[in-house]
Structures are given as C-alpha cells and as structure tokens.
Tab-separated table of N, CA, C and O in Angstrom:
chain	number	residue	atom	x	y	z
A	1	UNK	N	170.120	18.914	126.830
A	1	UNK	CA	169.288	20.166	126.099
A	1	UNK	C	167.793	20.090	126.908
A	1	UNK	O	167.305	19.829	126.863
A	2	UNK	N	167.997	21.455	127.675
A	2	UNK	CA	166.271	21.485	128.133
A	2	UNK	C	165.784	21.890	127.275
A	2	UNK	O	164.265	21.407	127.491
A	3	UNK	N	165.391	22.821	126.410
A	3	UNK	CA	164.592	23.161	125.368
A	3	UNK	C	165.077	24.562	125.178
A	3	UNK	O	165.392	25.659	126.070
A	4	UNK	N	164.139	25.197	124.185
A	4	UNK	CA	164.176	26.742	123.624
A	4	UNK	C	162.968	26.739	122.796
A	4	UNK	O	162.610	25.147	122.792
A	5	UNK	N	162.179	28.140	123.164
A	5	UNK	CA	161.517	28.433	122.201
A	5	UNK	C	161.746	29.011	120.992
A	5	UNK	O	162.295	30.141	120.664
A	6	UNK	N	161.181	28.801	119.631
A	6	UNK	CA	161.277	29.524	118.315
A	6	UNK	C	160.416	30.269	117.951
A	6	UNK	O	158.835	29.602	118.146
A	7	UNK	N	160.255	31.522	117.838
A	7	UNK	CA	159.567	32.337	117.413
A	7	UNK	C	159.440	33.300	116.330
A	7	UNK	O	160.493	33.884	116.053
A	8	UNK	N	158.495	33.337	115.922
A	8	UNK	CA	158.260	34.590	114.321
A	8	UNK	C	156.992	34.777	114.486
A	8	UNK	O	156.335	34.646	114.437
A	9	UNK	N	157.102	36.404	114.065
A	9	UNK	CA	155.887	37.048	114.027
A	9	UNK	C	155.635	38.212	112.761
A	9	UNK	O	156.755	38.646	112.531
A	10	UNK	N	154.753	38.475	112.356
A	10	UNK	CA	154.663	39.306	111.281
A	10	UNK	C	153.062	40.005	111.859
A	10	UNK	O	152.494	39.941	112.607
A	11	UNK	N	152.930	40.172	110.646
A	11	UNK	CA	151.225	41.444	110.551
A	11	UNK	C	150.430	40.282	110.211
A	11	UNK	O	149.285	40.484	111.051
A	12	UNK	N	150.777	38.564	110.148
A	12	UNK	CA	149.179	38.259	109.902
A	12	UNK	C	149.350	37.223	111.563
A	12	UNK	O	148.179	36.416	111.641
A	13	UNK	N	150.262	36.867	112.764
A	13	UNK	CA	150.236	36.865	113.857
A	13	UNK	C	151.574	36.443	114.331
A	13	UNK	O	152.636	36.233	113.403
A	14	UNK	N	151.432	35.332	114.830
A	14	UNK	CA	152.824	34.962	115.895
A	14	UNK	C	152.298	33.355	115.630
A	14	UNK	O	151.655	32.734	115.831
A	15	UNK	N	153.759	32.795	115.357
A	15	UNK	CA	154.125	31.514	115.257
A	15	UNK	C	155.116	30.390	116.224
A	15	UNK	O	156.585	31.650	116.274
A	16	UNK	N	154.789	29.889	117.048
A	16	UNK	CA	155.869	29.589	118.129
A	16	UNK	C	156.080	28.090	117.892
A	16	UNK	O	155.325	26.934	117.648
A	17	UNK	N	157.168	27.765	118.368
A	17	UNK	CA	157.495	26.000	118.310
A	17	UNK	C	157.987	26.056	119.678
A	17	UNK	O	159.893	26.744	119.867
A	18	UNK	N	157.540	25.135	120.407
A	18	UNK	CA	159.039	24.622	121.868
A	18	UNK	C	159.662	23.384	121.179
A	18	UNK	O	159.479	22.427	120.564
A	19	UNK	N	160.774	23.658	121.487
A	19	UNK	CA	161.805	22.894	121.096
A	19	UNK	C	162.995	22.230	121.840
A	19	UNK	O	163.209	22.646	122.973
A	20	UNK	N	163.667	20.907	121.454
A	20	UNK	CA	164.554	20.073	122.481
A	20	UNK	C	165.812	19.858	121.333
A	20	UNK	O	165.236	19.021	120.426
A	21	UNK	N	166.551	20.997	121.478
A	21	UNK	CA	167.683	20.954	120.370
A	21	UNK	C	166.920	20.759	119.083
A	21	UNK	O	166.384	22.086	118.929
A	22	UNK	N	166.903	20.114	117.755
A	22	UNK	CA	166.053	20.576	116.643
A	22	UNK	C	165.198	19.575	116.759
A	22	UNK	O	164.578	20.317	115.472
A	23	UNK	N	164.474	19.219	117.768
A	23	UNK	CA	163.125	18.263	117.400
A	23	UNK	C	161.963	19.286	117.821
A	23	UNK	O	161.883	19.824	119.505
A	24	UNK	N	160.912	19.486	116.937
A	24	UNK	CA	159.936	20.199	117.396
A	24	UNK	C	158.982	19.594	118.775
A	24	UNK	O	158.721	18.433	118.102
A	25	UNK	N	158.734	20.331	119.767
A	25	UNK	CA	157.918	19.159	120.526
A	25	UNK	C	156.544	19.710	120.704
A	25	UNK	O	155.800	18.790	120.797
A	26	UNK	N	155.998	21.253	120.841
A	26	UNK	CA	155.277	21.335	120.316
A	26	UNK	C	154.623	22.876	119.035
A	26	UNK	O	155.855	23.165	119.321
A	27	UNK	N	153.583	23.195	118.871
A	27	UNK	CA	154.041	24.206	118.114
A	27	UNK	C	152.786	24.817	118.236
A	27	UNK	O	151.535	24.889	118.662
A	28	UNK	N	152.727	26.335	118.144
A	28	UNK	CA	151.141	26.934	118.213
A	28	UNK	C	150.976	28.263	117.831
A	28	UNK	O	152.155	28.995	116.995
A	29	UNK	N	150.223	29.133	117.488
A	29	UNK	CA	149.736	30.121	116.426
A	29	UNK	C	148.788	31.061	117.049
A	29	UNK	O	147.957	30.467	117.455
A	30	UNK	N	149.263	32.552	117.267
A	30	UNK	CA	148.064	32.656	117.855
A	30	UNK	C	148.220	34.340	116.601
A	30	UNK	O	149.238	34.705	115.885
A	31	UNK	N	146.834	35.528	116.983
A	31	UNK	CA	146.846	36.376	116.176
A	31	UNK	C	148.165	37.405	116.898
A	31	UNK	O	148.863	37.210	117.535
A	32	UNK	N	148.069	38.612	115.934
A	32	UNK	CA	149.559	39.371	116.222
A	32	UNK	C	149.592	39.551	117.500
A	32	UNK	O	147.933	39.917	117.933
A	33	UNK	N	150.381	40.148	118.204
A	33	UNK	CA	150.532	40.674	119.687
A	33	UNK	C	151.597	40.676	120.635
A	33	UNK	O	152.728	40.209	120.041
A	34	UNK	N	151.385	40.513	121.598
A	34	UNK	CA	152.500	40.242	122.434
A	34	UNK	C	153.088	39.055	122.874
A	34	UNK	O	152.491	38.378	123.284
A	35	UNK	N	154.384	39.136	122.545
A	35	UNK	CA	154.918	37.654	122.440
A	35	UNK	C	155.161	37.467	123.974
A	35	UNK	O	154.315	35.533	124.335
A	36	UNK	N	155.343	37.874	125.131
A	36	UNK	CA	155.282	37.487	126.386
A	36	UNK	C	153.815	37.199	127.159
A	36	UNK	O	154.068	35.812	127.364
A	37	UNK	N	152.664	37.883	126.337
A	37	UNK	CA	151.398	37.214	126.809
A	37	UNK	C	150.965	35.859	126.441
A	37	UNK	O	150.688	35.025	126.671
A	38	UNK	N	151.748	35.599	124.836
A	38	UNK	CA	151.205	34.839	124.117
A	38	UNK	C	152.222	33.739	124.559
A	38	UNK	O	151.160	32.345	124.708
A	39	UNK	N	152.892	33.599	125.189
A	39	UNK	CA	154.213	32.223	125.629
A	39	UNK	C	153.574	32.154	127.402
A	39	UNK	O	152.702	30.940	127.274
A	40	UNK	N	153.026	33.145	127.652
A	40	UNK	CA	152.181	33.090	129.420
A	40	UNK	C	151.260	31.766	128.648
A	40	UNK	O	151.074	30.956	129.481
A	41	UNK	N	150.210	32.342	127.589
A	41	UNK	CA	148.928	31.514	127.085
A	41	UNK	C	149.044	29.886	126.797
A	41	UNK	O	148.294	29.089	127.169
A	42	UNK	N	150.656	29.826	126.673
A	42	UNK	CA	150.676	28.523	126.563
A	42	UNK	C	150.624	27.424	126.957
A	42	UNK	O	150.395	26.021	127.013
A	43	UNK	N	151.210	28.000	128.208
A	43	UNK	CA	151.285	26.428	129.461
A	43	UNK	C	152.613	26.497	129.726
A	43	UNK	O	153.465	25.528	130.479
A	44	UNK	N	153.493	26.606	128.463
A	44	UNK	CA	154.475	25.460	128.368
A	44	UNK	C	155.478	26.709	129.306
A	44	UNK	O	155.430	27.594	130.143
A	45	UNK	N	156.458	25.703	129.832
A	45	UNK	CA	157.447	26.323	130.630
A	45	UNK	C	158.568	27.331	130.582
A	45	UNK	O	158.742	27.325	129.086
A	46	UNK	N	159.176	28.133	131.291
A	46	UNK	CA	159.937	29.546	130.569
A	46	UNK	C	161.430	28.871	130.376
A	46	UNK	O	161.963	28.026	130.522
A	47	UNK	N	161.389	29.292	129.027
A	47	UNK	CA	162.743	28.307	128.333
A	47	UNK	C	163.193	29.678	127.043
A	47	UNK	O	162.257	30.702	127.340
A	48	UNK	N	164.373	29.804	127.020
A	48	UNK	CA	165.043	30.758	126.035
A	48	UNK	C	163.788	30.652	124.855
A	48	UNK	O	163.659	29.884	124.529
A	49	UNK	N	164.081	32.017	124.486
A	49	UNK	CA	163.279	32.566	123.019
A	49	UNK	C	164.377	32.620	122.262
A	49	UNK	O	165.282	33.437	122.175
A	50	UNK	N	164.193	32.430	121.048
A	50	UNK	CA	164.629	32.947	119.499
A	50	UNK	C	163.998	33.505	118.748
A	50	UNK	O	163.039	32.662	118.016
A	51	UNK	N	164.124	34.647	118.574
A	51	UNK	CA	162.821	35.276	117.666
A	51	UNK	C	163.660	36.068	116.899
A	51	UNK	O	164.777	36.660	116.541
A	52	UNK	N	162.717	35.838	115.684
A	52	UNK	CA	162.695	36.012	114.073
A	52	UNK	C	162.827	37.259	113.525
A	52	UNK	O	161.983	37.949	114.054
A	53	UNK	N	163.933	38.234	113.609
A	53	UNK	CA	163.415	39.637	112.584
A	53	UNK	C	163.382	40.905	113.484
A	53	UNK	O	164.250	41.504	113.717
A	54	UNK	N	161.941	41.329	114.022
A	54	UNK	CA	161.499	42.349	114.040
A	54	UNK	C	162.341	43.080	115.896
A	54	UNK	O	162.499	41.991	116.392
A	55	UNK	N	162.651	44.115	116.083
A	55	UNK	CA	162.959	44.429	116.600
A	55	UNK	C	164.624	44.549	116.615
A	55	UNK	O	165.432	45.300	117.495
A	56	UNK	N	165.415	44.450	115.707
A	56	UNK	CA	166.992	44.333	115.790
A	56	UNK	C	166.956	45.060	114.690
A	56	UNK	O	166.430	45.168	113.345
A	57	UNK	N	168.184	45.862	113.939
A	57	UNK	CA	168.619	46.413	113.171
A	57	UNK	C	169.035	45.402	112.194
A	57	UNK	O	169.530	44.283	112.569
A	58	UNK	N	168.679	46.235	110.950
A	58	UNK	CA	168.336	44.809	109.508
A	58	UNK	C	170.220	44.542	109.366
A	58	UNK	O	170.938	45.657	109.702
A	59	UNK	N	170.762	43.938	108.867
A	59	UNK	CA	171.960	43.295	108.217
A	59	UNK	C	172.000	43.824	106.949
A	59	UNK	O	171.052	42.819	106.117
A	60	UNK	N	172.873	44.759	106.016
A	60	UNK	CA	173.080	44.495	104.707
A	60	UNK	C	173.529	43.450	104.362
A	60	UNK	O	174.240	42.567	104.589
A	61	UNK	N	173.207	42.880	102.934
A	61	UNK	CA	173.733	41.705	102.596
A	61	UNK	C	174.172	41.497	101.106
A	61	UNK	O	174.492	43.321	100.686
A	62	UNK	N	175.537	41.209	100.745
A	62	UNK	CA	175.847	40.015	101.421
A	62	UNK	C	176.162	39.735	103.111
A	62	UNK	O	176.682	41.006	103.600
A	63	UNK	N	176.067	38.798	103.939
A	63	UNK	CA	175.944	39.106	105.257
A	63	UNK	C	176.436	37.238	105.673
A	63	UNK	O	175.591	36.451	104.719
A	64	UNK	N	177.148	37.056	106.641
A	64	UNK	CA	177.759	35.772	106.976
A	64	UNK	C	176.783	35.281	107.328
A	64	UNK	O	175.110	35.505	107.883
A	65	UNK	N	176.521	33.763	107.443
A	65	UNK	CA	175.626	32.826	107.146
A	65	UNK	C	175.346	32.624	108.915
A	65	UNK	O	174.169	31.962	109.089
A	66	UNK	N	176.128	33.199	109.549
A	66	UNK	CA	176.075	33.213	111.252
A	66	UNK	C	175.344	33.834	111.264
A	66	UNK	O	174.852	35.103	111.225
A	67	UNK	N	174.462	33.298	112.872
A	67	UNK	CA	173.122	34.364	113.390
A	67	UNK	C	173.603	35.461	114.127
A	67	UNK	O	174.998	35.364	114.446
A	68	UNK	N	172.809	36.423	114.091
A	68	UNK	CA	173.609	38.012	114.970
A	68	UNK	C	172.305	37.899	116.077
A	68	UNK	O	171.120	38.784	115.364
A	69	UNK	N	172.657	37.520	117.016
A	69	UNK	CA	171.690	37.485	118.154
A	69	UNK	C	171.867	39.030	118.983
A	69	UNK	O	172.925	39.398	119.100
A	70	UNK	N	170.781	39.468	119.064
A	70	UNK	CA	170.406	40.909	120.264
A	70	UNK	C	169.054	40.394	121.025
A	70	UNK	O	168.536	39.869	120.569
A	71	UNK	N	170.216	40.462	122.792
A	71	UNK	CA	168.644	40.494	123.810
A	71	UNK	C	168.141	41.678	123.842
A	71	UNK	O	168.013	42.867	123.573
A	72	UNK	N	166.954	41.199	123.819
A	72	UNK	CA	165.580	42.190	123.894
A	72	UNK	C	166.056	42.151	125.228
A	72	UNK	O	165.745	41.798	126.316
A	73	UNK	N	165.269	43.983	125.731
A	73	UNK	CA	165.023	44.395	126.971
A	73	UNK	C	164.167	43.705	128.017
A	73	UNK	O	163.144	43.045	127.156
A	74	UNK	N	164.195	43.016	128.717
A	74	UNK	CA	163.166	42.832	129.504
A	74	UNK	C	163.575	41.282	130.425
A	74	UNK	O	164.292	40.906	130.450
A	75	UNK	N	162.615	40.911	131.339
A	75	UNK	CA	162.635	40.002	131.881
A	75	UNK	C	162.720	38.564	131.714
A	75	UNK	O	163.495	37.682	131.902
A	76	UNK	N	161.907	38.238	130.424
A	76	UNK	CA	162.408	37.054	129.734
A	76	UNK	C	163.325	36.780	129.065
A	76	UNK	O	164.099	37.559	128.326
A	77	UNK	N	163.976	35.727	128.512
A	77	UNK	CA	165.399	35.136	127.672
A	77	UNK	C	164.885	35.259	126.619
A	77	UNK	O	165.050	34.240	125.790
A	78	UNK	N	164.940	36.353	125.863
A	78	UNK	CA	164.380	36.278	124.291
A	78	UNK	C	165.856	37.041	123.268
A	78	UNK	O	165.891	37.964	123.962
A	79	UNK	N	166.045	36.709	122.378
A	79	UNK	CA	167.038	36.452	121.719
A	79	UNK	C	166.621	36.962	120.514
A	79	UNK	O	165.677	35.865	120.027
A	80	UNK	N	166.786	37.818	119.834
A	80	UNK	CA	166.622	38.858	118.495
A	80	UNK	C	167.008	38.238	117.376
A	80	UNK	O	168.361	38.412	117.712
A	81	UNK	N	167.204	37.498	116.320
A	81	UNK	CA	168.005	37.485	114.875
A	81	UNK	C	167.697	38.648	114.153
A	81	UNK	O	166.367	38.934	114.066
A	82	UNK	N	168.428	38.716	114.000
A	82	UNK	CA	168.625	40.232	112.975
A	82	UNK	C	168.120	39.685	111.522
A	82	UNK	O	168.509	38.686	110.980
A	83	UNK	N	167.401	40.811	111.274
A	83	UNK	CA	166.597	40.620	109.776
A	83	UNK	C	167.783	40.986	108.793
A	83	UNK	O	168.767	41.101	109.104
A	84	UNK	N	168.024	40.675	107.804
A	84	UNK	CA	168.491	41.212	106.368
A	84	UNK	C	168.143	42.106	105.413
A	84	UNK	O	166.784	42.368	105.275
A	85	UNK	N	168.435	42.890	105.402
A	85	UNK	CA	168.539	44.068	104.004
A	85	UNK	C	168.770	44.466	102.450
A	85	UNK	O	170.078	43.916	102.898
A	86	UNK	N	168.409	44.632	101.608
A	86	UNK	CA	168.549	44.515	100.365
A	86	UNK	C	168.714	46.163	99.594
A	86	UNK	O	167.879	46.697	99.553
A	87	UNK	N	169.707	46.873	99.749
A	87	UNK	CA	169.209	48.146	98.865
A	87	UNK	C	169.345	48.027	97.805
A	87	UNK	O	168.449	49.270	97.217
A	88	UNK	N	169.259	47.297	96.412
A	88	UNK	CA	168.803	47.309	95.164
A	88	UNK	C	168.674	45.822	94.738
A	88	UNK	O	169.611	45.370	94.394
A	89	UNK	N	167.264	45.443	94.677
A	89	UNK	CA	166.197	46.105	94.835
A	89	UNK	C	165.852	46.281	96.205
A	89	UNK	O	166.246	45.530	96.530
A	90	UNK	N	165.305	47.197	96.790
A	90	UNK	CA	164.929	47.357	98.035
A	90	UNK	C	164.166	46.226	98.705
A	90	UNK	O	163.061	45.701	97.878
A	91	UNK	N	164.627	45.328	99.638
A	91	UNK	CA	164.224	44.282	99.837
A	91	UNK	C	164.363	44.444	101.443
A	91	UNK	O	165.405	44.371	101.900
A	92	UNK	N	163.750	43.455	102.495
A	92	UNK	CA	163.480	42.931	103.631
A	92	UNK	C	163.190	41.595	104.169
A	92	UNK	O	162.014	41.018	103.667
A	93	UNK	N	164.177	40.548	104.571
A	93	UNK	CA	163.991	39.502	105.187
A	93	UNK	C	163.935	39.616	106.571
A	93	UNK	O	165.140	39.435	106.969
A	94	UNK	N	163.239	38.503	107.243
A	94	UNK	CA	163.162	38.460	108.488
A	94	UNK	C	163.560	36.805	109.018
A	94	UNK	O	163.815	36.481	109.938
A	95	UNK	N	163.376	36.223	107.871
A	95	UNK	CA	163.458	34.411	107.999
A	95	UNK	C	165.454	34.215	107.891
A	95	UNK	O	165.387	33.380	107.646
A	96	UNK	N	165.701	35.376	108.783
A	96	UNK	CA	167.562	34.941	108.475
A	96	UNK	C	167.603	33.640	109.006
A	96	UNK	O	168.332	32.960	109.106
A	97	UNK	N	167.285	32.889	110.305
A	97	UNK	CA	166.755	31.787	110.829
A	97	UNK	C	166.959	30.693	109.965
A	97	UNK	O	167.323	29.720	109.999
A	98	UNK	N	166.292	30.816	108.604
A	98	UNK	CA	165.457	29.950	107.933
A	98	UNK	C	167.096	30.020	106.986
A	98	UNK	O	167.466	28.644	106.607
A	99	UNK	N	167.316	31.190	106.523
A	99	UNK	CA	169.067	30.600	106.007
A	99	UNK	C	169.644	30.185	106.441
A	99	UNK	O	170.632	29.528	105.719
A	100	UNK	N	170.177	30.766	108.150
A	100	UNK	CA	170.656	29.556	108.516
A	100	UNK	C	170.941	28.660	109.072
A	100	UNK	O	171.728	27.662	108.934
A	101	UNK	N	169.961	27.847	108.947
A	101	UNK	CA	169.639	26.320	108.975
A	101	UNK	C	169.742	25.719	107.829
A	101	UNK	O	170.667	24.813	107.751
A	102	UNK	N	169.556	26.919	106.794
A	102	UNK	CA	169.725	25.869	105.378
A	102	UNK	C	171.326	26.102	104.922
A	102	UNK	O	171.685	24.739	104.919
A	103	UNK	N	171.929	26.464	105.354
A	103	UNK	CA	173.066	26.455	105.230
A	103	UNK	C	174.171	25.436	106.339
A	103	UNK	O	174.767	25.167	106.197
A	104	UNK	N	173.844	25.543	107.550
A	104	UNK	CA	174.358	24.600	108.729
A	104	UNK	C	173.472	23.367	107.825
A	104	UNK	O	174.391	22.524	108.247
A	105	UNK	N	172.552	23.214	107.482
A	105	UNK	CA	172.453	21.455	107.053
A	105	UNK	C	172.713	21.162	105.345
A	105	UNK	O	173.313	20.151	105.415
A	106	UNK	N	173.179	21.973	104.776
A	106	UNK	CA	173.706	21.547	103.683
A	106	UNK	C	175.257	23.113	103.417
A	106	UNK	O	175.017	23.604	102.966
A	107	UNK	N	175.939	22.537	104.581
A	107	UNK	CA	177.351	23.005	103.922
A	107	UNK	C	177.700	24.066	102.452
A	107	UNK	O	178.542	24.904	103.246
A	108	UNK	N	177.458	23.127	101.785
A	108	UNK	CA	177.970	23.057	100.594
A	108	UNK	C	177.108	23.867	99.924
A	108	UNK	O	177.525	23.840	98.523
A	109	UNK	N	175.861	24.149	100.530
A	109	UNK	CA	174.822	24.763	99.192
A	109	UNK	C	175.782	26.454	98.546
A	109	UNK	O	176.126	27.317	99.033
A	110	UNK	N	175.151	26.191	97.260
A	110	UNK	CA	175.886	26.984	96.618
A	110	UNK	C	174.346	27.260	95.578
A	110	UNK	O	174.249	26.766	94.290
A	111	UNK	N	173.748	27.958	95.798
A	111	UNK	CA	172.680	28.954	94.860
A	111	UNK	C	171.829	29.786	95.352
A	111	UNK	O	172.203	30.856	96.255
A	112	UNK	N	170.585	30.259	95.372
A	112	UNK	CA	169.720	31.224	95.537
A	112	UNK	C	168.339	31.068	96.625
A	112	UNK	O	168.064	29.743	96.256
A	113	UNK	N	168.273	31.649	97.369
A	113	UNK	CA	167.383	31.211	98.288
A	113	UNK	C	166.234	32.475	98.255
A	113	UNK	O	166.518	33.535	98.347
A	114	UNK	N	164.891	31.833	97.981
A	114	UNK	CA	164.133	33.005	97.652
A	114	UNK	C	162.990	32.521	98.536
A	114	UNK	O	162.039	31.793	98.724
A	115	UNK	N	162.446	33.525	99.315
A	115	UNK	CA	161.988	33.639	100.533
A	115	UNK	C	160.636	34.752	100.197
A	115	UNK	O	160.817	35.811	100.318
A	116	UNK	N	159.847	34.151	99.262
A	116	UNK	CA	158.570	35.586	99.688
A	116	UNK	C	157.687	35.836	100.472
A	116	UNK	O	157.278	34.996	101.445
A	117	UNK	N	157.119	37.118	100.415
A	117	UNK	CA	156.246	36.811	102.046
A	117	UNK	C	155.578	38.998	101.803
A	117	UNK	O	156.281	39.107	100.566
A	118	UNK	N	155.427	39.235	102.876
A	118	UNK	CA	154.636	40.746	102.528
A	118	UNK	C	155.484	41.654	102.404
A	118	UNK	O	155.320	42.956	101.809
A	119	UNK	N	156.712	41.470	102.652
A	119	UNK	CA	157.720	42.732	102.442
A	119	UNK	C	158.743	42.401	101.034
A	119	UNK	O	159.531	43.204	100.704
A	120	UNK	N	158.553	40.868	100.632
A	120	UNK	CA	159.301	40.719	99.041
A	120	UNK	C	158.615	42.015	97.868
A	120	UNK	O	157.762	42.250	97.628
A	121	UNK	N	159.749	42.299	97.370
A	121	UNK	CA	159.345	43.280	96.104
A	121	UNK	C	160.343	42.732	95.363
A	121	UNK	O	161.614	42.374	95.123
C-alpha cells in the first residue's frame, strides 16, 4: 500500500497523519485553514486524503458502523467521512472514523462511546 493521509479539522485547527496502512508515518498540526495549502506545506507526497466530518451531510443515529465517504470536488483526492447527528438531545459528531475504527478493532463491542468536543451537548 502506497499510503494515505488522515485529516481532521475543527475551529481549533487541522490535524494530519501520513499513514501507511494502519501505521502512522508522520503527523502535523496547523491552524484552521485551507486543507490543500496545509497539505502542500507539509512537503508530503500527494496521497489520497480521508477527512472527517465537515463538508458532508450528517447521517442520523443509529447508523451502521461502515464509513460513508463523499468525494470532495477539486483536483486533490479528498474523501470526506460523513458526520453523525442525533435529534434528541441535539448533538453532532464528526469523529465517525474513530467510531468505525473502534468497531473494526473490536467487532464484538457492545457499549457506549462518548466523544466530548466543541459540539457536544
């Protein structure tokens, strides 16, 4: 496998991980901003990007653990993982990939996942 880049961004900034399979090769953080410009500044090779949350429609919970990817328009190979939403109480979670990773690593998991953050209510 050639590699890929995991990206997560919110109001606090961008977090990037250069991956080979499930192994982290390098990581960077940057202030909030343009993902393409941040990727260029890393000096990393052009690789497919899996980005969490923003830019894709939210899926209501309960939802299957499988990732739902949407191709972001533009020249870069960026795929967005849809976030999750909950009607009552109102909540949004953009860390869908974290949940899917937990389920993939522990297929028999039967419990509650709590991901506190800026949009947690």
